[in-house]
Coordinates of C-alpha atoms in Angstrom, one line a residue:
Chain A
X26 CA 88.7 256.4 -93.3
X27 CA 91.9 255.5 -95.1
X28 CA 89.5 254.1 -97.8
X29 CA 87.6 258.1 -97.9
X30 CA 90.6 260.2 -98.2
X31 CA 93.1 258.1 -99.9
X32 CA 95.8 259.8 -102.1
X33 CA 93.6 259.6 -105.0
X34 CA 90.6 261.4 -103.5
X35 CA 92.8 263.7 -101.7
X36 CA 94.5 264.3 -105.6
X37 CA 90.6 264.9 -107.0
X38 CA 89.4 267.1 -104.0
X39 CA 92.9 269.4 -103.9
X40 CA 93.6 269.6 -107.7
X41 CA 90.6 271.6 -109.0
X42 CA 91.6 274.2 -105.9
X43 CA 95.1 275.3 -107.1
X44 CA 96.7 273.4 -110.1
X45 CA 93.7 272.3 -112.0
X46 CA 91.6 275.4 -111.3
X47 CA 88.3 275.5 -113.0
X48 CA 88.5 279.2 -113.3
X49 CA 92.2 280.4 -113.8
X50 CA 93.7 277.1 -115.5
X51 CA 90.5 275.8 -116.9
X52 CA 89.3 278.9 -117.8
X53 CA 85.5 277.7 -117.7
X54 CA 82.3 279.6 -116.0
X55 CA 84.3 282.9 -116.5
X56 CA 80.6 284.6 -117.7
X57 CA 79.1 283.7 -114.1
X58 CA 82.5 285.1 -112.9
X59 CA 82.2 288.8 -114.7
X60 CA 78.4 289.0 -113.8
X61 CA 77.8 288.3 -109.6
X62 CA 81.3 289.5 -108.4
X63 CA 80.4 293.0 -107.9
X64 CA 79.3 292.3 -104.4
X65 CA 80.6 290.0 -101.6
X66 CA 77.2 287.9 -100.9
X67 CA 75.8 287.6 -104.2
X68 CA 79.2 285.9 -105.0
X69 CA 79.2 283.7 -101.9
X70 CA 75.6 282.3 -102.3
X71 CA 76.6 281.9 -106.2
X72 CA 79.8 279.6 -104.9
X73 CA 77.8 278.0 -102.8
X74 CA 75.2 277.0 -105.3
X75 CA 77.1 276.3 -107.8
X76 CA 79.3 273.4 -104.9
X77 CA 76.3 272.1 -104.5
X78 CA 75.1 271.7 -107.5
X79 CA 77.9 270.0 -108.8
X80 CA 78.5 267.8 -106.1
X81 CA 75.2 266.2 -106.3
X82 CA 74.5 266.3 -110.0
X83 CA 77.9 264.7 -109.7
X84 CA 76.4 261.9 -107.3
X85 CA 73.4 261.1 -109.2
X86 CA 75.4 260.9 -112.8
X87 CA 77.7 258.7 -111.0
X88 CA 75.0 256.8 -110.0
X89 CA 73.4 256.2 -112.8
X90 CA 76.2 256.2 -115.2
X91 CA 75.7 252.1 -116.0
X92 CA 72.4 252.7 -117.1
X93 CA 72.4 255.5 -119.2
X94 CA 72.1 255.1 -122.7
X95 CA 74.6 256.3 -124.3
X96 CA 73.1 258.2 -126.9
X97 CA 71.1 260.6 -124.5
X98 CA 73.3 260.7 -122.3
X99 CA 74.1 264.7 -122.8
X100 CA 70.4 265.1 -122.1
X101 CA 70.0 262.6 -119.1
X102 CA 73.0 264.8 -117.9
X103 CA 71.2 268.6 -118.9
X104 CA 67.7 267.4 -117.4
X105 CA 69.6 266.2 -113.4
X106 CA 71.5 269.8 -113.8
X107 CA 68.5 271.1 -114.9
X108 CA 66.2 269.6 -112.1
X109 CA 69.0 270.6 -108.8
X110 CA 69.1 274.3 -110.1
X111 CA 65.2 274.9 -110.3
X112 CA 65.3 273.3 -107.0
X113 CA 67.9 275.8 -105.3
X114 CA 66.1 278.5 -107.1
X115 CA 62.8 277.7 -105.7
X116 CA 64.5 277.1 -102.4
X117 CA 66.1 280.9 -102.2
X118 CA 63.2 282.2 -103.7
X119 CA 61.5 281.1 -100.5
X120 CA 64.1 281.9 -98.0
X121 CA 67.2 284.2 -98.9
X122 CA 64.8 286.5 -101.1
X123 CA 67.0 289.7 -101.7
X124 CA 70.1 287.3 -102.8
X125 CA 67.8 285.7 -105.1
X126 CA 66.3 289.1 -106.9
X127 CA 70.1 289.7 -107.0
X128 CA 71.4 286.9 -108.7
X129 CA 68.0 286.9 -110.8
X130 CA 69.1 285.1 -114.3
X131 CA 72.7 284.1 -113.2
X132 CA 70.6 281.1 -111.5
X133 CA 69.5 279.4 -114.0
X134 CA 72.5 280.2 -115.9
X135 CA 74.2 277.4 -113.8
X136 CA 72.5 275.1 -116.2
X137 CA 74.7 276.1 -118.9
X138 CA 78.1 276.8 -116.6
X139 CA 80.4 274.9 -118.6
X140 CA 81.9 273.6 -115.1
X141 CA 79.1 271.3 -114.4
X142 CA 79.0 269.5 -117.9
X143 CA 82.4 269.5 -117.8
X144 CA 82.8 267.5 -114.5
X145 CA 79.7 265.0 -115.5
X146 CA 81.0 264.0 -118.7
X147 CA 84.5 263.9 -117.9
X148 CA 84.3 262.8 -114.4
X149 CA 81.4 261.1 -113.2
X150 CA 80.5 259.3 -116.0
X151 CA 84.0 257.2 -115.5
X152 CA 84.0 257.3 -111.3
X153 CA 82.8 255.8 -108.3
X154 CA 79.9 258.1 -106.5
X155 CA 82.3 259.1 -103.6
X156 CA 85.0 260.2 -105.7
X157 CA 82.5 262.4 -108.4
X158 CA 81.4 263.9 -104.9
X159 CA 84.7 264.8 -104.0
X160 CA 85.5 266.1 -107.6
X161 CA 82.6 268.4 -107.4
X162 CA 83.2 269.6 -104.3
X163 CA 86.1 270.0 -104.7
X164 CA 85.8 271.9 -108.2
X165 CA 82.7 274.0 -106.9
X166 CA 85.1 275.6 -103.9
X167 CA 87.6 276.1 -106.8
X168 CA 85.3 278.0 -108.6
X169 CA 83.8 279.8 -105.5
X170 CA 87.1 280.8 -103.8
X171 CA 88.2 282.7 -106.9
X172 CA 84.7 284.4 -107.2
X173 CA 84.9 285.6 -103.5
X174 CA 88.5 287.0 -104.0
X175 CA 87.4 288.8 -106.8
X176 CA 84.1 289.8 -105.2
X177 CA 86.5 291.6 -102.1
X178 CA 88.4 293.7 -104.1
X179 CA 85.9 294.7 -106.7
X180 CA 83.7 295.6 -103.2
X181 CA 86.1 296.9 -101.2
X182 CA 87.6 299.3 -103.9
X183 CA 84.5 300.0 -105.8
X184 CA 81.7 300.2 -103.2
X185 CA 84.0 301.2 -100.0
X186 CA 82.5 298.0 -98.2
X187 CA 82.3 294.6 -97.6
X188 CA 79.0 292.1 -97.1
X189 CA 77.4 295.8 -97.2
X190 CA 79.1 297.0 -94.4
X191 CA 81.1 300.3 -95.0
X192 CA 85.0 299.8 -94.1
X193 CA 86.5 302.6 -95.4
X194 CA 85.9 305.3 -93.0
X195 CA 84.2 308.8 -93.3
X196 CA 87.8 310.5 -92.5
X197 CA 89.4 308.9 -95.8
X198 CA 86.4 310.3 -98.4
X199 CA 86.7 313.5 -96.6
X200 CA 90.0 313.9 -97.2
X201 CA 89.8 313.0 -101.0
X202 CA 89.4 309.5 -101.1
X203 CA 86.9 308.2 -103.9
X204 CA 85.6 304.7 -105.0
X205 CA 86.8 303.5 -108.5
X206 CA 83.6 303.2 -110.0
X207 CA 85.1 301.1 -112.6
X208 CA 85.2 298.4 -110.0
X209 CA 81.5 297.6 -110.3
X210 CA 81.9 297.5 -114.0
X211 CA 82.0 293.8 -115.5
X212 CA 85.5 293.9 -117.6
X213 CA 87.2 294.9 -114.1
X214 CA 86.4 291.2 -113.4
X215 CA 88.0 290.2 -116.1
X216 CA 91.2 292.2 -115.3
X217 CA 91.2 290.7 -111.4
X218 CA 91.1 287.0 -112.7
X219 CA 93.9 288.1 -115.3
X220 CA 95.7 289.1 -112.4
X221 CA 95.4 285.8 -110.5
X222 CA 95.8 283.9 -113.5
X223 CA 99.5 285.9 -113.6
X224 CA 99.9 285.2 -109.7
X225 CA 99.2 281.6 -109.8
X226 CA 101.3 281.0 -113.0
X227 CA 104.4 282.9 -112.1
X228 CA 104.2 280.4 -108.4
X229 CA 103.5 276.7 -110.9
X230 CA 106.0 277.3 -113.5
X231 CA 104.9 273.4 -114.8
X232 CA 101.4 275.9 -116.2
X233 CA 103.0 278.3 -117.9
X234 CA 102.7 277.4 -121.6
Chain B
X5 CA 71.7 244.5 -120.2
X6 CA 71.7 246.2 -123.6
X7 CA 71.7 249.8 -123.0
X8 CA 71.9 250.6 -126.7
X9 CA 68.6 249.6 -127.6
X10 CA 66.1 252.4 -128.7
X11 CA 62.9 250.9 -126.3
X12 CA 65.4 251.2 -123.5
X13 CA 66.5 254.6 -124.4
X14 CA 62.8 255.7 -125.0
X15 CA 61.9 253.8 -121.4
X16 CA 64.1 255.6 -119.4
X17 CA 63.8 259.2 -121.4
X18 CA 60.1 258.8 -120.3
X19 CA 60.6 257.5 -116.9
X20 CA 63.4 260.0 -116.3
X21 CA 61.0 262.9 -117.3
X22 CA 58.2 261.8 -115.2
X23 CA 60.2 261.2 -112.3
X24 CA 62.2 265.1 -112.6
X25 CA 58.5 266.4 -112.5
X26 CA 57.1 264.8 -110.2
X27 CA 60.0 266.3 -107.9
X28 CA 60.0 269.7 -109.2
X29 CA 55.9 269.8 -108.7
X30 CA 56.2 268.6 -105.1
X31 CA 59.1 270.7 -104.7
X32 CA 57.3 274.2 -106.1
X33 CA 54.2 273.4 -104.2
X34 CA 55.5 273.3 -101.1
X35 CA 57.4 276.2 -101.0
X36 CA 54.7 278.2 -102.7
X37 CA 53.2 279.8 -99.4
X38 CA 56.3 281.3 -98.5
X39 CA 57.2 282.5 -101.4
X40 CA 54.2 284.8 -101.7
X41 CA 55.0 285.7 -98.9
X42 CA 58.5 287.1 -100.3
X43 CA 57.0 288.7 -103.0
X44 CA 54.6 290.6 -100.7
X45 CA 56.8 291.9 -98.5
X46 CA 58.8 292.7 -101.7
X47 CA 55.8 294.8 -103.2
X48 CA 55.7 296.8 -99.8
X49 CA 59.4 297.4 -100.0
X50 CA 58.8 299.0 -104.1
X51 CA 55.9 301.3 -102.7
X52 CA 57.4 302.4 -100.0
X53 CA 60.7 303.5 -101.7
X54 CA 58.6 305.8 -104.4
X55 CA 58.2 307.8 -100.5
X56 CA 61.5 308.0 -100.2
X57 CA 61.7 306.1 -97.2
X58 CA 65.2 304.2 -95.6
X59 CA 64.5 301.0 -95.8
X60 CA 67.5 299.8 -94.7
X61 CA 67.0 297.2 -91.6
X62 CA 63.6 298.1 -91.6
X63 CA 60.3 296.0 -90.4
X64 CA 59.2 296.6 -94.2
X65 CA 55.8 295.0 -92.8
X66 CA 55.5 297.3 -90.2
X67 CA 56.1 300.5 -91.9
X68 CA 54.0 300.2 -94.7
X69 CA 51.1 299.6 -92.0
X70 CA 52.1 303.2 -90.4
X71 CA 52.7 305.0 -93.5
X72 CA 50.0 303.6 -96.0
X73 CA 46.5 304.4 -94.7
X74 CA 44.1 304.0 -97.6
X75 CA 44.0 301.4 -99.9
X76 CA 41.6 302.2 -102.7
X77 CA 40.2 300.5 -106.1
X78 CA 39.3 303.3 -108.5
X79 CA 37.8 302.7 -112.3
X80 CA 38.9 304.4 -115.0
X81 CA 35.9 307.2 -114.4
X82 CA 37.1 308.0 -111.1
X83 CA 34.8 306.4 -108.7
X84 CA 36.4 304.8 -105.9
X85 CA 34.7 300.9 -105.6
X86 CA 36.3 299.2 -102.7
X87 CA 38.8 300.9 -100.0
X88 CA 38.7 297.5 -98.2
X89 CA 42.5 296.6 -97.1
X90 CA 44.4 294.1 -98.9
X91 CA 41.8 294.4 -102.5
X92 CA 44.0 297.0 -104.3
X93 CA 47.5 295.3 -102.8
X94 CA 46.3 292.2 -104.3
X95 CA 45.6 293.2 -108.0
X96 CA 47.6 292.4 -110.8
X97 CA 48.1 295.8 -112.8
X98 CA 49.2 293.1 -115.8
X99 CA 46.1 291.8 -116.0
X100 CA 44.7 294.7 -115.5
X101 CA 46.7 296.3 -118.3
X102 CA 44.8 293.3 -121.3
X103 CA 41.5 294.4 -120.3
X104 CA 39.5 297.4 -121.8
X105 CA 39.9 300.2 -119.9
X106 CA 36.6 301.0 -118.7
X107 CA 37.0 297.6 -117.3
X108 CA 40.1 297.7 -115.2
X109 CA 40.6 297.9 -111.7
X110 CA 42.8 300.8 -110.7
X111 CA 44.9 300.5 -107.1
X112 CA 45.7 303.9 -105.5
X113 CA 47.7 303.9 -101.9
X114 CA 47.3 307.0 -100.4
X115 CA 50.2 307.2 -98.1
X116 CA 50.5 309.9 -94.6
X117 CA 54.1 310.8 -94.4
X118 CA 54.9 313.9 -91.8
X119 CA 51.1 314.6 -91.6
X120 CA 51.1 315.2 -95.4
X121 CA 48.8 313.0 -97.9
X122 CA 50.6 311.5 -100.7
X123 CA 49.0 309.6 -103.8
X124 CA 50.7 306.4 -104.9
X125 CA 50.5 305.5 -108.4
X126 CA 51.0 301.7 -110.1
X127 CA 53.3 302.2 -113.4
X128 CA 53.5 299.6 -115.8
X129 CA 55.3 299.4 -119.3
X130 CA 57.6 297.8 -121.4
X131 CA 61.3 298.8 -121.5
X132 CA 64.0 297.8 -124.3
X133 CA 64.2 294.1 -123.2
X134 CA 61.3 292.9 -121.1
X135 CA 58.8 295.1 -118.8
X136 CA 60.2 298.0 -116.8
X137 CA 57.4 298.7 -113.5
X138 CA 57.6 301.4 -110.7
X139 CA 55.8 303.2 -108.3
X140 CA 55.4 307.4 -108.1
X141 CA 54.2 309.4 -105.2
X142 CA 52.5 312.5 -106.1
X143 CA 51.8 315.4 -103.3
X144 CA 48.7 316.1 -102.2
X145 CA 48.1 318.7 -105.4
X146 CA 47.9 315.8 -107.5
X147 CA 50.5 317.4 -109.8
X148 CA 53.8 317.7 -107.9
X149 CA 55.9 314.3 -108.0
X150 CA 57.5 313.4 -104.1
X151 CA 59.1 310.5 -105.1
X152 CA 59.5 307.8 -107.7
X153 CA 60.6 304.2 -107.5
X154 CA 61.3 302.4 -110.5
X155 CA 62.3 298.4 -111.5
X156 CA 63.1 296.2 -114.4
X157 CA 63.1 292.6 -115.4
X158 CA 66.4 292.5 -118.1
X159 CA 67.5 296.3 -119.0
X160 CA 71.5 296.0 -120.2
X161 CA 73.2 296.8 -116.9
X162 CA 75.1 300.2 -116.8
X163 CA 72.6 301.0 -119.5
X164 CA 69.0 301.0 -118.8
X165 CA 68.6 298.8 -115.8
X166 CA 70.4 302.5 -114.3
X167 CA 66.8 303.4 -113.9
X168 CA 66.8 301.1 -110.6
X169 CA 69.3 303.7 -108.8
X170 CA 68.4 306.4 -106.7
X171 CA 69.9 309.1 -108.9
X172 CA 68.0 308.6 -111.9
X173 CA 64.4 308.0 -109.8
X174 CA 65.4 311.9 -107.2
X175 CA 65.6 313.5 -111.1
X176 CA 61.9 313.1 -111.1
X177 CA 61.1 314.7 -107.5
X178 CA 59.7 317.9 -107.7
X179 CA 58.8 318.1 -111.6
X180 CA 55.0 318.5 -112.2
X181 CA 52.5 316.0 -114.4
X182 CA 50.4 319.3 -114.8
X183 CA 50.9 322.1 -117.4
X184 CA 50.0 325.7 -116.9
X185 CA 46.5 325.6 -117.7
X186 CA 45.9 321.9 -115.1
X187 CA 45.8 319.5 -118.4
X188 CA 47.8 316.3 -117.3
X189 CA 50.9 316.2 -119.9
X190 CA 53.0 313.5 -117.7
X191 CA 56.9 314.1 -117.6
X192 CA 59.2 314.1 -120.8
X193 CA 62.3 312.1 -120.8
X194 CA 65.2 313.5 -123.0
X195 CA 68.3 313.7 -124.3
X196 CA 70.4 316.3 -122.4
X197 CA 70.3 319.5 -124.5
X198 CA 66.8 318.7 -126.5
X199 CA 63.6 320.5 -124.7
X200 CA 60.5 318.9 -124.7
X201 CA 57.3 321.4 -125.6
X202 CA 54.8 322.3 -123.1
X203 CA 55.7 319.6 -120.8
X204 CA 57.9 319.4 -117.6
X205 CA 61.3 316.8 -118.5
X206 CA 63.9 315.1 -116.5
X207 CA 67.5 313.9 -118.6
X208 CA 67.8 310.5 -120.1
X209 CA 70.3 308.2 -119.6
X210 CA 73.1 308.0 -121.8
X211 CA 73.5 305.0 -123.9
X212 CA 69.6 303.9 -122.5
X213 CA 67.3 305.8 -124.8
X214 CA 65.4 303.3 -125.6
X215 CA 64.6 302.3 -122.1
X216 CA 64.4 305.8 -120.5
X217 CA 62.1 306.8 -123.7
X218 CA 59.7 303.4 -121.9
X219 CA 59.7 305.1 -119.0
X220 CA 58.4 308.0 -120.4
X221 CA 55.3 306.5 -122.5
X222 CA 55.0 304.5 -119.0
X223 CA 54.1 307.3 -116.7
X224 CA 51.9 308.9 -119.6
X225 CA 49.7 305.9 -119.8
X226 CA 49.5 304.8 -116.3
X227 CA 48.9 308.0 -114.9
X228 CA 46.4 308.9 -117.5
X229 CA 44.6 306.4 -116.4
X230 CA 43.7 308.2 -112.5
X231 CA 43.2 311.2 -114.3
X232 CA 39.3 311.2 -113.9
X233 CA 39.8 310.6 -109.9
X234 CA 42.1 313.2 -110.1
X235 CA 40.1 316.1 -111.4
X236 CA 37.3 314.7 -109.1
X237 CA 38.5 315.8 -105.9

C-alpha cells in the first residue's frame, strides 16, 4: 500500500483537483464545458466518460510508451483515444440511450478534448502505468467536478430543477419568481467558470499571475 | 531495439490498426441488438409525441400498442399494399426518399386517441446543417393538423435546432394543409409580419430562417406525397 499511495501519487491524484486544475488553471476542455453543462446528468455522464477515458488511454500509453516510435507517436496516441471513445459511445448507445441522444456530438468530441492529449504526451509517455492511472483519474474528476458545479447552477437557476426533478416550488413562480433563461444559454458557462476561476484564485494567491 | 527505424514504425502502424478494429468490430457487433432496440423504442417515443402525448415515465412500448392501431404501407397512388404490423414501422423513409416516387413505400399510422382517428404522417427534409425529420398528426378530416413533432441532426442551438421544443411544434396545431376550395397547399412558414398567399402559416423562428424555411418545403413534399390516399377516402 505505501508503495500505491505514496506522496508522489498522492501529489499526481490531488493536484489536477485544486491547484493544477485542468479546467480553471489549465484552462483546457473549456468547449465540452460551455456545451453539456445546461443540465445536471448530461454533465455527470460527460465527467464520467471523459475519467475514464483518460484513465485508461492513460494506461495503455503508459504501457506502450517503450515501443512507440517516436515519430507516430501523436497518432499511436489519437488512434487508443480514438478507439476508448467509439467504445463508450457504442456502449451508451446501447444502454443509457436518452443521455446519449443528449450528449450526441460532444462524444466523440472527447477525441479532440485537449485534456486527454495533454495528459498522454505530457504524462504517460514519461510514467509508470499506475501513476498515468492516477494522473488521469485524477485529472478526469478535476475536469468533472467543475462541470457538475456549473451544471447545478445553470440547472437550478435556469430550468428550476435538478437531475430533472423540479425544486423550486409552485408557490415561488406564483408569486413572481421566473427562471433566467439565460442560464441555459452557452456563454452563462463561461461566466460560471470565470467565477470559479476568481474563487479559486483569490484562496491560492501562489496562481494569481 | 531500434524504435526509429521506418519498417518498425510501418510494423506496428499496421499491427496497431488491425488490432483497434478488430476490437471496435467485435465491440459494435455485439452491442448491435440492443441498440436497435434503442432506436425502436426511440421511433415510438417521436410518433407518439406528434399526438401530443406525456411521455414522461411512460411504458413508451406500451402506449404506442394502445394508441396506434393501424399500421399501413400506401403508394404514391393511394392504394394501401400491406397493413401488416411492424412493415410500415420498419421502413426507412431515406431510402424511400432516392427512389422514384411511384416506387416508394409510403408508412401511414393511423392512431385512436379519445375515440377519435388521427393520420400520422412521416416528414423528411434537409434543414440548414444536416437533415431535420418529424412526425404530424392530422384529424380525421385529413386537413386539420392535431399535433406535430419535429427533430434534427445539427441545427445551431438556440437557432434552428428550437424546432425540437414544444412551443415552436403547438404553433402548428390547429392550422389546416387544405385551402378553401380542398387543394392541398401544406403550411407556410414566415417571418412575423410577412403573409403567405392562399395558404395557412405559422411564425418562423428568429435568427433560424433557413432552417424553419426546411421545415416548410419538408411538410409540402412529404405530405404531398399521401395526397392521392387522401382524396380517396
Amino acid at each position: 500500500m505505501s508503495k500505491l499511495f505514496s506522496e508522489k501519487t498522492k501529489q499526481v491524484f490531488l493536484g489536477p483537483l485544486s491547484k493544477n486544475n485542468p479546467i480553471t488553471v489549465q484552462v483546457l476542455g473549456i468547449c465540452s464545458a460551455l456545451a453539456v453543462t445546461a443540465k445536471l446528468e448530461p454533465a455527470l455522464v460527460m465527467g464520467l466518460s471523459v475519467t475514464i477515458i483518460v484513465a485508461f488511454a492513460n494506461v495503455i500509453i503508459s504501457l506502450l510508451r517503450n515501443t512507440i516510435p517516436n515519430r507516430i507517436r501523436i497518432i499511436v496516441q489519437l488512434v487508443v483515444v480514438a478507439a476508448l471513445v467509439t467504445i463508450v459511445s457504442e456502449i451508451l448507445k446501447a444502454f443509457a440511450y436518452d443521455v446519449s441522444v443528449q450528449l450526441s456530438v460532444y462524444i466523440g468530441l472527447i477525441i479532440t478534448n485537449c485534456i486527454l492529449m495533454g495528459r498522454l504526451e505530457a504524462f504517460a509517455m514519461g510514467n509508470k502505468p499506475w501513476e498515468s492511472f492516477v494522473d488521469g483519474l485524477g485529472n478526469g474528476f478535476g475536469y468533472a467536478w467543475i462541470l457538475v458545479v456549473v451544471a447545478f447552477f445553470r440547472e437550478l437557476l435556469g430550468s428550476g430543477s435538478l437531475f430533472g426533478f423540479k425544486v423550486i416550488p409552485q408557490s415561488l413562480y406564483e408569486a413572481g419568481y421566473s427562471n433566467n433563461g439565460l442560464m441555459i444559454l452557452p456563454p452563462m458557462a463561461l461566466v460560471l467558470v470565470a467565477c470559479i476561476i476568481w474563487v479559486h484564485r483569490s484562496k491560492n494567491k501562489e496562481l494569481q499571475e | 531495439m531500434n524504435t526509429n527505424k521506418n519498417s518498425y514504425t510501418l510494423i506496428y502502424a499496421i499491427v496497431m490498426v488491425v488490432v483497434v478494429a478488430l476490437l471496435l468490430a467485435l465491440v459494435s457487433g455485439g452491442l448491435k441488438e440492443t441498440q436497435n432496440e434503442n432506436v425502436a423504442l426511440d421511433k415510438k417515443k417521436q410518433i407518439l409525441s406528434s399526438l401530443r402525448i406525456d411521455l414522461k415515465d411512460q411504458d413508451a412500448a406500451a402506449l404506442y400498442e394502445k394508441y396506434i392501431v393501424k399500421e399501413l404501407v400506401l403508394n404514391s397512388n393511394g392504394d394501401i399494399t400491406s397493413e401488416e404490423r411492424g412493415k410500415a414501422f420498419g421502413i426507412d423513409v431515406l431510402k424511400e426518399n432516392a427512389k422514384a416516387l411511384e416506387q416508394r413505400e409510403l408508412p401511414l399510422y393511423v392512431a385512436e386517441v379519445d375515440g377519435k382517428t388521427k393520420y400520422i404522417i412521416t416528414v423528411r427534409g434537409a434543414g440548414l446543417w444536416g437533415p431535420i425529420w418529424g412526425y404530424i398528426a392530422l384529424d380525421d378530416d385529413k386537413n386539420t393538423v392535431y399535433g406535430t413533432y419535429f427533430s434534427h441532426a445539427s441545427e445551431t442551438p438556440g437557432l434552428g435546432a428550437e424546432i425540437a421544443t414544444s412551443d415552436f411544434q403547438n404553433r402548428f396545431v390547429g392550422k389546416h394543409i387544405l385551402n378553401d376550395a380542398k387543394e392541398f397547399v401544406s403550411i407556410a412558414v414566415m417571418k412575423a409580419g410577412k403573409f403567405a398567399e392562399g395558404k395557412e402559416q405559422i411564425d418562423a423562428i428568429s435568427g433560424g430562417t433557413i432552417t424553419s424555411k426546411g421545415v416548410e418545403a419538408m411538410l409540402l413534399k412529404s405530405i404531398g406525397q399521401y395526397q392521392e390516399f387522401f382524396k380517396k377516402q
